Coordinates of C-alpha atoms and ligand atoms in Angstrom, one line a residue:
M72 CA -5.2 -32.0 -51.8
K73 CA -8.5 -33.5 -52.0
M74 CA -10.3 -32.9 -54.9
S75 CA -13.9 -33.4 -54.8
E76 CA -16.1 -34.4 -57.6
P77 CA -19.3 -32.8 -58.5
Q78 CA -21.9 -35.1 -56.6
P79 CA -25.7 -35.6 -58.1
G80 CA -27.9 -32.6 -56.7
F81 CA -29.7 -29.7 -58.3
Q82 CA -28.0 -28.0 -60.8
P83 CA -29.9 -24.8 -61.9
E84 CA -29.7 -23.6 -65.6
T85 CA -31.2 -20.1 -64.4
Q86 CA -31.5 -18.3 -61.3
E87 CA -35.3 -18.2 -61.5
E88 CA -35.0 -21.9 -61.4
L89 CA -32.5 -21.7 -58.1
V90 CA -35.1 -19.6 -56.4
R91 CA -38.1 -21.6 -56.9
F92 CA -36.1 -24.6 -55.7
I93 CA -34.8 -22.7 -52.6
A94 CA -38.3 -21.2 -52.2
E95 CA -40.1 -24.9 -52.6
N96 CA -37.4 -26.4 -50.3
V97 CA -38.3 -24.4 -47.1
S98 CA -42.0 -24.5 -47.8
S99 CA -41.5 -28.6 -48.0
G100 CA -39.1 -31.0 -46.5
R101 CA -36.4 -28.2 -45.6
R102 CA -33.7 -30.1 -46.7
H103 CA -30.3 -28.9 -45.7
L104 CA -28.5 -27.5 -49.0
H105 CA -24.5 -27.2 -49.9
P106 CA -23.8 -24.6 -52.8
I107 CA -21.0 -25.9 -54.9
G108 CA -19.4 -23.6 -57.2
G109 CA -16.2 -25.9 -58.5
G110 CA -15.5 -27.7 -55.9
T111 CA -12.2 -26.9 -54.9
A112 CA -12.5 -25.8 -51.5
L113 CA -15.5 -27.9 -50.0
P114 CA -15.8 -27.8 -46.4
T115 CA -17.5 -30.7 -44.7
C116 CA -21.1 -30.3 -43.6
E117 CA -22.3 -31.2 -40.4
A118 CA -25.5 -32.9 -42.0
E119 CA -26.4 -34.5 -45.1
S120 CA -27.0 -31.7 -47.5
I121 CA -28.4 -31.7 -50.9
P122 CA -25.3 -30.4 -53.6
V123 CA -26.4 -27.3 -55.3
Q124 CA -24.4 -27.0 -58.2
L125 CA -24.1 -23.4 -59.8
N126 CA -21.5 -24.1 -62.5
K127 CA -24.2 -23.9 -64.9
L128 CA -24.8 -20.1 -63.6
N129 CA -22.1 -19.0 -65.9
R130 CA -23.6 -16.1 -68.2
V131 CA -22.1 -12.8 -68.9
I132 CA -24.9 -10.4 -67.7
D133 CA -23.3 -6.8 -69.0
F134 CA -19.6 -5.9 -69.8
P135 CA -19.6 -2.4 -70.2
A136 CA -15.8 -2.6 -71.0
R137 CA -14.9 1.1 -71.1
D138 CA -16.6 1.5 -67.3
M139 CA -13.9 -1.2 -66.2
T140 CA -16.7 -3.1 -64.9
I141 CA -18.5 -6.2 -65.3
T142 CA -21.7 -8.2 -64.1
V143 CA -21.8 -12.1 -64.6
E144 CA -23.3 -15.1 -62.9
A145 CA -21.6 -16.4 -60.3
G146 CA -21.0 -19.8 -61.4
I147 CA -18.7 -18.6 -64.1
R148 CA -15.4 -20.5 -63.8
I149 CA -12.4 -18.0 -62.9
G150 CA -10.4 -19.3 -66.1
E151 CA -13.2 -18.5 -68.6
L152 CA -13.7 -14.9 -66.5
N153 CA -10.3 -13.9 -67.0
R154 CA -10.3 -15.3 -70.5
I155 CA -13.2 -12.7 -71.1
L156 CA -11.6 -9.7 -69.4
A157 CA -8.2 -10.0 -71.0
A158 CA -9.7 -10.0 -74.3
E159 CA -10.5 -6.2 -73.2
N160 CA -7.1 -5.8 -71.5
Q161 CA -8.6 -5.9 -68.6
R162 CA -8.6 -8.1 -65.1
L163 CA -9.9 -9.3 -61.7
P164 CA -6.3 -9.3 -59.9
I165 CA -6.7 -12.1 -57.6
D166 CA -4.8 -15.6 -57.7
V167 CA -6.2 -18.3 -57.5
P168 CA -5.4 -22.0 -57.8
Q169 CA -7.3 -24.2 -60.3
A170 CA -8.5 -21.4 -61.9
E171 CA -10.4 -23.3 -64.7
Q172 CA -12.2 -25.0 -61.9
A173 CA -12.9 -22.7 -59.2
T174 CA -15.5 -20.1 -59.7
L175 CA -16.4 -16.7 -58.7
G176 CA -18.8 -17.2 -56.3
G177 CA -16.6 -19.5 -54.9
I178 CA -13.6 -17.1 -54.4
I179 CA -16.3 -14.9 -53.0
A180 CA -17.5 -16.9 -50.4
T181 CA -14.1 -18.1 -49.4
N182 CA -12.7 -14.7 -50.0
W183 CA -9.9 -16.3 -51.2
S184 CA -6.8 -14.0 -51.8
G185 CA -3.1 -15.1 -52.8
S186 CA 0.4 -13.1 -53.3
R187 CA -1.2 -10.1 -54.9
R188 CA -2.9 -8.8 -52.1
F189 CA -0.3 -7.2 -50.7
G190 CA -0.4 -4.5 -53.7
C191 CA -4.1 -5.2 -55.1
G192 CA -6.3 -6.1 -52.2
T193 CA -8.8 -8.6 -51.8
M194 CA -12.2 -9.5 -53.1
R195 CA -13.8 -7.2 -51.0
D196 CA -12.0 -4.3 -52.9
Y197 CA -13.8 -5.9 -56.1
V198 CA -17.3 -6.6 -55.8
I199 CA -19.5 -3.8 -56.0
G200 CA -22.6 -5.4 -56.6
I201 CA -24.2 -8.7 -55.7
S202 CA -27.4 -10.6 -55.9
A203 CA -28.1 -13.4 -53.7
I204 CA -30.8 -15.8 -52.5
D205 CA -31.7 -16.4 -48.8
A206 CA -32.7 -19.8 -47.3
S207 CA -36.3 -18.6 -47.7
G208 CA -35.9 -18.3 -51.4
Q209 CA -35.9 -14.6 -51.1
R210 CA -33.3 -13.1 -53.5
F211 CA -32.1 -10.0 -52.5
S212 CA -29.5 -7.9 -54.3
A213 CA -26.7 -5.1 -52.9
G214 CA -24.5 -2.4 -54.3
G215 CA -24.7 -1.4 -58.2
R216 CA -23.6 -1.8 -61.7
V217 CA -21.5 1.2 -61.6
V218 CA -18.5 2.1 -58.9
K219 CA -20.0 5.1 -57.5
N220 CA -23.6 3.6 -56.7
V221 CA -23.0 1.3 -53.6
A222 CA -26.2 1.5 -51.7
G223 CA -26.3 -1.4 -49.5
Y224 CA -22.8 -2.1 -49.9
D225 CA -21.8 -3.4 -46.3
L226 CA -24.1 -6.6 -47.2
C227 CA -21.9 -7.3 -50.3
K228 CA -19.1 -7.3 -47.9
L229 CA -21.0 -9.6 -45.4
L230 CA -21.4 -12.4 -47.8
I231 CA -17.3 -12.0 -48.8
G232 CA -16.1 -15.0 -46.6
S233 CA -19.7 -16.5 -45.5
R234 CA -18.8 -19.6 -47.3
G235 CA -22.1 -20.5 -48.3
T236 CA -23.2 -20.4 -44.6
L237 CA -25.8 -17.1 -45.0
A238 CA -27.2 -17.1 -48.8
I239 CA -26.3 -18.4 -52.1
I240 CA -24.4 -15.9 -54.4
S241 CA -26.3 -15.7 -57.9
Q242 CA -24.8 -12.9 -59.7
V243 CA -22.1 -10.3 -59.0
T244 CA -20.7 -7.2 -60.3
L245 CA -16.9 -6.6 -59.9
K246 CA -15.0 -3.6 -60.8
L247 CA -11.6 -4.5 -62.6
R248 CA -8.4 -3.0 -63.5
P249 CA -6.3 -2.9 -66.8
Q250 CA -3.7 -6.0 -67.2
A251 CA -0.3 -4.7 -66.2
E252 CA 2.4 -4.5 -69.3
T253 CA 4.8 -6.6 -67.6
S254 CA 5.6 -7.9 -64.3
A255 CA 8.6 -8.9 -62.1
L256 CA 9.6 -11.1 -59.5
V257 CA 12.9 -10.4 -57.2
T258 CA 14.3 -13.4 -54.8
L259 CA 16.3 -12.3 -52.2
T260 CA 17.7 -14.7 -49.5
F261 CA 19.4 -14.2 -46.3
D262 CA 21.1 -16.1 -43.9
S263 CA 18.3 -15.8 -41.2
L264 CA 14.8 -14.9 -40.8
S265 CA 15.9 -11.9 -38.4
Q266 CA 17.4 -10.4 -41.7
V267 CA 14.1 -10.9 -43.6
D268 CA 12.2 -9.1 -40.8
A269 CA 14.7 -6.4 -41.1
V270 CA 14.4 -6.0 -44.6
L271 CA 10.4 -6.1 -44.3
N272 CA 10.5 -3.3 -41.7
R273 CA 12.8 -1.5 -44.4
L274 CA 10.5 -2.0 -47.2
L275 CA 7.6 -0.4 -45.2
T276 CA 9.2 3.2 -46.8
S277 CA 10.8 1.7 -50.3
A278 CA 10.7 4.2 -52.8
T279 CA 9.3 1.3 -54.9
R280 CA 5.5 0.0 -55.0
P281 CA 5.7 -3.7 -54.6
M282 CA 2.8 -5.7 -55.3
V283 CA 4.2 -9.1 -53.5
L284 CA 5.8 -9.5 -50.2
D285 CA 5.6 -13.3 -49.9
I286 CA 8.2 -15.6 -47.9
L287 CA 8.3 -18.9 -48.9
S288 CA 10.2 -21.4 -46.7
T289 CA 10.5 -24.7 -49.0
T290 CA 13.9 -23.7 -49.4
R291 CA 16.8 -23.1 -47.1
P292 CA 17.7 -20.1 -46.5
P293 CA 14.2 -19.0 -46.6
Q294 CA 13.3 -16.7 -49.8
L295 CA 11.7 -13.3 -49.7
I296 CA 9.9 -12.5 -53.0
V297 CA 9.4 -8.9 -54.1
G298 CA 7.0 -8.6 -56.8
F299 CA 6.2 -5.7 -59.3
E300 CA 3.8 -4.6 -62.1
G301 CA 3.8 -2.1 -64.7
T302 CA 6.0 -0.9 -67.7
S303 CA 9.2 -2.4 -68.5
R304 CA 10.9 1.2 -67.8
E305 CA 9.0 1.1 -64.0
M306 CA 10.2 -2.5 -63.5
N307 CA 13.6 -1.9 -64.7
W308 CA 13.7 0.9 -61.8
Q309 CA 12.1 -0.7 -59.3
I310 CA 14.4 -4.0 -59.3
E311 CA 17.4 -1.5 -59.3
T312 CA 15.8 0.5 -56.6
L313 CA 14.9 -2.4 -54.4
V314 CA 18.5 -4.3 -55.1
E315 CA 19.9 -1.0 -53.7
E316 CA 17.4 -0.6 -50.8
C317 CA 18.4 -4.3 -49.8
R318 CA 22.4 -4.4 -50.3
P319 CA 23.0 -3.2 -46.7
F320 CA 21.3 -6.2 -45.6
E321 CA 23.8 -8.4 -47.2
P322 CA 21.6 -10.7 -48.7
R323 CA 23.0 -14.2 -49.9
T324 CA 21.6 -14.3 -53.4
T325 CA 19.7 -12.2 -55.0
E326 CA 17.7 -13.0 -58.9
S327 CA 15.4 -11.1 -61.2
L328 CA 12.7 -12.3 -63.0
V329 CA 10.8 -10.5 -65.5
G330 CA 8.1 -11.2 -67.8
T331 CA 7.8 -14.7 -69.1
A332 CA 10.9 -15.6 -67.1
A333 CA 8.8 -15.0 -63.9
E334 CA 5.6 -17.3 -64.7
T335 CA 6.9 -20.4 -63.1
L336 CA 7.5 -18.7 -59.9
W337 CA 4.4 -16.8 -60.3
K338 CA 2.3 -20.0 -60.7
R339 CA 4.5 -21.4 -57.5
L340 CA 3.5 -18.5 -55.4
R341 CA -0.6 -19.3 -57.0
D342 CA -0.6 -23.4 -56.3
F343 CA 1.3 -23.1 -53.0
S344 CA -1.8 -23.7 -50.7
I345 CA -2.9 -26.9 -53.0
D346 CA 0.5 -27.8 -54.0
S347 CA 1.5 -30.3 -51.3
K348 CA 1.9 -34.1 -50.2
S349 CA 0.8 -33.0 -46.7
S350 CA -2.8 -34.1 -45.2
V351 CA -3.0 -30.8 -43.4
T352 CA -3.3 -27.0 -44.7
V353 CA -3.3 -24.5 -41.8
K354 CA -3.9 -20.3 -42.6
A355 CA -3.0 -18.1 -40.0
S356 CA -3.9 -14.2 -40.2
L357 CA -1.6 -11.9 -37.7
P358 CA -0.3 -8.5 -37.5
P359 CA 2.3 -8.2 -40.3
S360 CA 5.2 -7.3 -37.9
R361 CA 4.7 -10.7 -36.3
T362 CA 4.9 -12.6 -39.3
C363 CA 8.6 -13.8 -39.0
K364 CA 8.1 -15.0 -35.2
I365 CA 5.7 -17.5 -36.5
L366 CA 7.7 -18.8 -39.8
N367 CA 10.8 -19.4 -37.1
L368 CA 8.5 -21.5 -35.2
A369 CA 6.7 -23.6 -38.0
I370 CA 10.1 -23.8 -39.7
E371 CA 11.4 -25.4 -36.7
S372 CA 8.5 -27.7 -36.6
G373 CA 8.8 -28.7 -40.3
I374 CA 5.8 -26.9 -41.2
A375 CA 6.4 -25.6 -45.1
V376 CA 5.0 -22.1 -45.2
Q377 CA 4.1 -19.3 -47.9
A378 CA 3.6 -16.2 -46.1
H379 CA 2.2 -13.0 -47.6
A380 CA 4.3 -11.1 -45.3
G381 CA 3.0 -7.8 -46.3
N382 CA -0.4 -8.5 -44.9
G383 CA 0.5 -11.3 -42.1
I384 CA -1.0 -13.6 -43.8
V385 CA 0.9 -17.5 -43.4
I386 CA -0.3 -20.7 -45.2
G387 CA 1.4 -23.9 -43.8
H388 CA 1.6 -27.6 -44.9
L389 CA 1.8 -30.2 -41.8
S390 CA 5.1 -32.6 -42.3
E391 CA 4.1 -35.2 -44.5
R392 CA 5.1 -37.7 -42.1
V393 CA 1.6 -36.3 -40.0
S394 CA -0.4 -39.3 -40.7
T395 CA -2.8 -39.0 -37.9
A396 CA -5.2 -36.3 -35.8
E397 CA -3.6 -36.8 -32.7
Q398 CA 0.0 -35.9 -34.5
A399 CA -1.6 -33.2 -36.2
N400 CA -3.4 -31.7 -33.0
S401 CA 0.0 -31.6 -31.4
A402 CA 1.6 -30.0 -34.8
I403 CA -0.9 -27.2 -34.6
K404 CA -1.2 -26.9 -30.7
P405 CA 2.4 -24.7 -30.6
L406 CA 1.8 -22.5 -33.4
S407 CA -1.9 -22.0 -32.3
E408 CA -0.9 -20.5 -29.3
L409 CA 1.9 -18.4 -30.8
V410 CA -1.0 -17.3 -33.0
R411 CA -3.2 -16.4 -30.8
S412 CA -0.5 -14.5 -28.4
C413 CA 0.1 -12.4 -31.6
D414 CA -3.7 -11.3 -31.7
G415 CA -3.8 -13.5 -34.5
H416 CA -6.2 -16.2 -36.0
L417 CA -5.6 -19.5 -37.3
S418 CA -7.9 -22.2 -38.9
V419 CA -7.2 -25.3 -41.0
L420 CA -7.6 -25.0 -44.8
C421 CA -7.8 -28.7 -45.5
A422 CA -7.6 -32.2 -43.5
P423 CA -8.7 -35.5 -43.9
N424 CA -12.3 -36.3 -43.1
G425 CA -13.2 -36.9 -39.7
W426 CA -10.1 -34.8 -38.7
N427 CA -12.5 -32.0 -37.3
A428 CA -11.1 -32.4 -33.8
L429 CA -8.4 -29.9 -35.2
N430 CA -10.7 -27.1 -35.7
A431 CA -10.9 -27.0 -31.6
V432 CA -7.2 -26.5 -31.6
A433 CA -6.8 -24.2 -34.6
D434 CA -10.0 -22.1 -34.0
S435 CA -8.4 -19.1 -32.1
W436 CA -11.2 -16.8 -32.9
A437 CA -14.0 -18.3 -31.1
G438 CA -14.7 -14.6 -29.6
S439 CA -15.9 -13.3 -33.0
L440 CA -18.4 -16.3 -33.2
A441 CA -21.0 -14.9 -31.4
W442 CA -22.0 -12.2 -34.4
T443 CA -21.7 -14.8 -36.9
Q444 CA -24.2 -17.3 -35.1
R445 CA -26.5 -14.1 -34.7
L446 CA -26.1 -13.4 -38.5
K447 CA -27.3 -16.7 -39.5
R448 CA -29.8 -17.1 -37.0
Q449 CA -31.1 -14.0 -39.0
L450 CA -30.6 -14.9 -42.3
D451 CA -31.1 -18.5 -42.3
P452 CA -32.9 -19.2 -39.2
H453 CA -33.8 -23.3 -40.2
N454 CA -29.8 -23.6 -40.6
L455 CA -30.2 -24.9 -43.9
L456 CA -27.3 -24.1 -45.9
N457 CA -24.3 -25.2 -45.1
P458 CA -24.6 -26.6 -41.8
G459 CA -21.4 -26.7 -39.2
V460 CA -19.3 -24.8 -41.8
M461 CA -17.2 -22.1 -40.2
A462 CA -17.6 -18.7 -41.9
F463 CA -15.3 -15.8 -42.1
G464 CA -12.4 -17.6 -40.8
P465 CA -8.7 -16.0 -41.6
A466 CA -8.5 -14.7 -44.9
Ligands
FAD97 C1 -10.5 -23.3 -46.4 C2 -10.0 -23.7 -48.0 C3 -9.7 -24.5 -48.6 C4 -8.9 -24.5 -49.9 N1 -8.6 -25.5 -50.3 C5 -8.7 -25.6 -51.9 C6 -8.0 -26.9 -52.3 O1 -8.2 -27.7 -51.7 N2 -7.8 -26.7 -53.5 C7 -7.8 -25.3 -54.5 O2 -7.6 -25.3 -55.7 N3 -8.3 -24.3 -53.7 C8 -8.6 -24.1 -52.5 N4 -8.8 -23.2 -51.9 C9 -9.0 -22.0 -52.6 C10 -9.6 -22.0 -53.7 O3 -9.3 -21.9 -54.9 C11 -10.8 -21.0 -53.7 O4 -11.3 -20.9 -52.2 C12 -11.6 -21.4 -54.5 O5 -12.1 -20.2 -55.0 C13 -12.9 -22.0 -54.5 O6 -13.8 -22.1 -55.5 P1 -14.8 -23.1 -55.6 O7 -15.4 -22.3 -56.8 O8 -14.2 -24.4 -56.0 O9 -15.5 -22.9 -54.4 P2 -16.5 -24.4 -54.0 O10 -14.9 -25.3 -53.3 O11 -17.3 -24.9 -54.6 O12 -16.9 -23.8 -52.7 C14 -16.1 -23.2 -51.7 C15 -16.9 -22.4 -50.6 O13 -17.8 -21.8 -51.1 C16 -19.2 -21.9 -50.9 N5 -19.7 -21.4 -52.3 C17 -19.4 -21.8 -53.7 N6 -19.9 -21.2 -54.5 C18 -20.8 -20.5 -54.0 C19 -22.1 -19.4 -53.9 N7 -22.4 -19.0 -55.4 N8 -22.8 -18.6 -53.3 C20 -22.7 -18.9 -51.7 N9 -21.4 -20.2 -51.6 C21 -20.7 -20.7 -52.5 C22 -19.2 -23.4 -51.0 O14 -20.4 -23.9 -50.3 C23 -17.9 -23.8 -50.3 O15 -18.2 -23.0 -48.6 C24 -9.3 -22.9 -50.4 C25 -9.8 -22.0 -49.6 C26 -10.1 -22.1 -48.7 C27 -10.7 -20.6 -48.2

């Protein structure tokens, strides 16, 4: 996976400095700006842009732990934020790869989420307040510091997934969750994906409360991975009940990992999207009931996949043998057509610079572009922020 070192640019020490810089930029020179958090997921900008490094905006503004909310600056590293929250036995339950590098602003701007989204939701469920600066240097805030006061709540949601194209996020208030006493991952393998599909259907009415419903195709046969969180007693009951509910589907193997024993597999699930020598990674979102249909084609095409099957999210690494844009094109095309026929969306998460043509094949959500372009013209009329970057892809 490509890793971009921070380039020279503007690195504000305070939010006021950032406001001044953007306001001066729009009144003189109107240079393009490229907001950068940890640089773990940087898109290629269309035009020469000034990198705006945000990782020095990393202060904790307010942490009334008893209210289970925290207000921090958006440049805080996820690893640092997790440590601060853990000290109060709290957490932001979003799985982020390279957490020591990635920032809060970055995961909000990309609306990143991982395996736990099935049980814990996405950033849209945790951001209750936001401050940002638009391309004219105007600072605006939405939402609030307490869970109840959510005036202007939709503006928060608007910036989630906007990939730095609408405004630069400077400060965020999050609602938090308590740390789970323990967690468990149960791995089941079946002879066919149709069996996996039948089990997924059965689990819709399961007596258990899975946090994770993932499928990994890096092994043969593919693995169905069901994750739980809670007290040890709850873990044992959930695992026993799940195994009972799956018995009629004759799993070939069943393995339960509890507590620290599950850490390696949690890490594999968290880092799948970046853990590959493949040059191209795609992400699709589609109705969950169609997940196995996409997996079938992906596996046949030699694409290694992780599916958050409970949410219809599929992340795929093209075969490492794919070495040209043309090869990638022909590998993605049938998948994109199938995703489209399932009313889904597919986009390129990562590809070598210059392989932009892939976006044309991948993006099956062109129809929704109209409103994003209207929004962009309203909030950034001179197209200064991350020019050419596609916002709101499959999330
Ligand atoms: C398309 C895509 C590719 C990914 N590729 C990788 C990968 O290769 N490796 C990996 O570890 N993880 C990857 N991820 C997951 C990544 O970990 C998360 O998205 C992560 O949260 C990015 O955080 P960051 O601070 O590193 O963001 P950055 O990489 O710095 O920025 C990501 C995007 O968010 C914008 N942005 C960042 N901060 C702000 C802000 N404060 N205000 C407004 N916009 C902002 C940037 O302009 C950019 O468009 C990818 C995610 C996506 C959606």
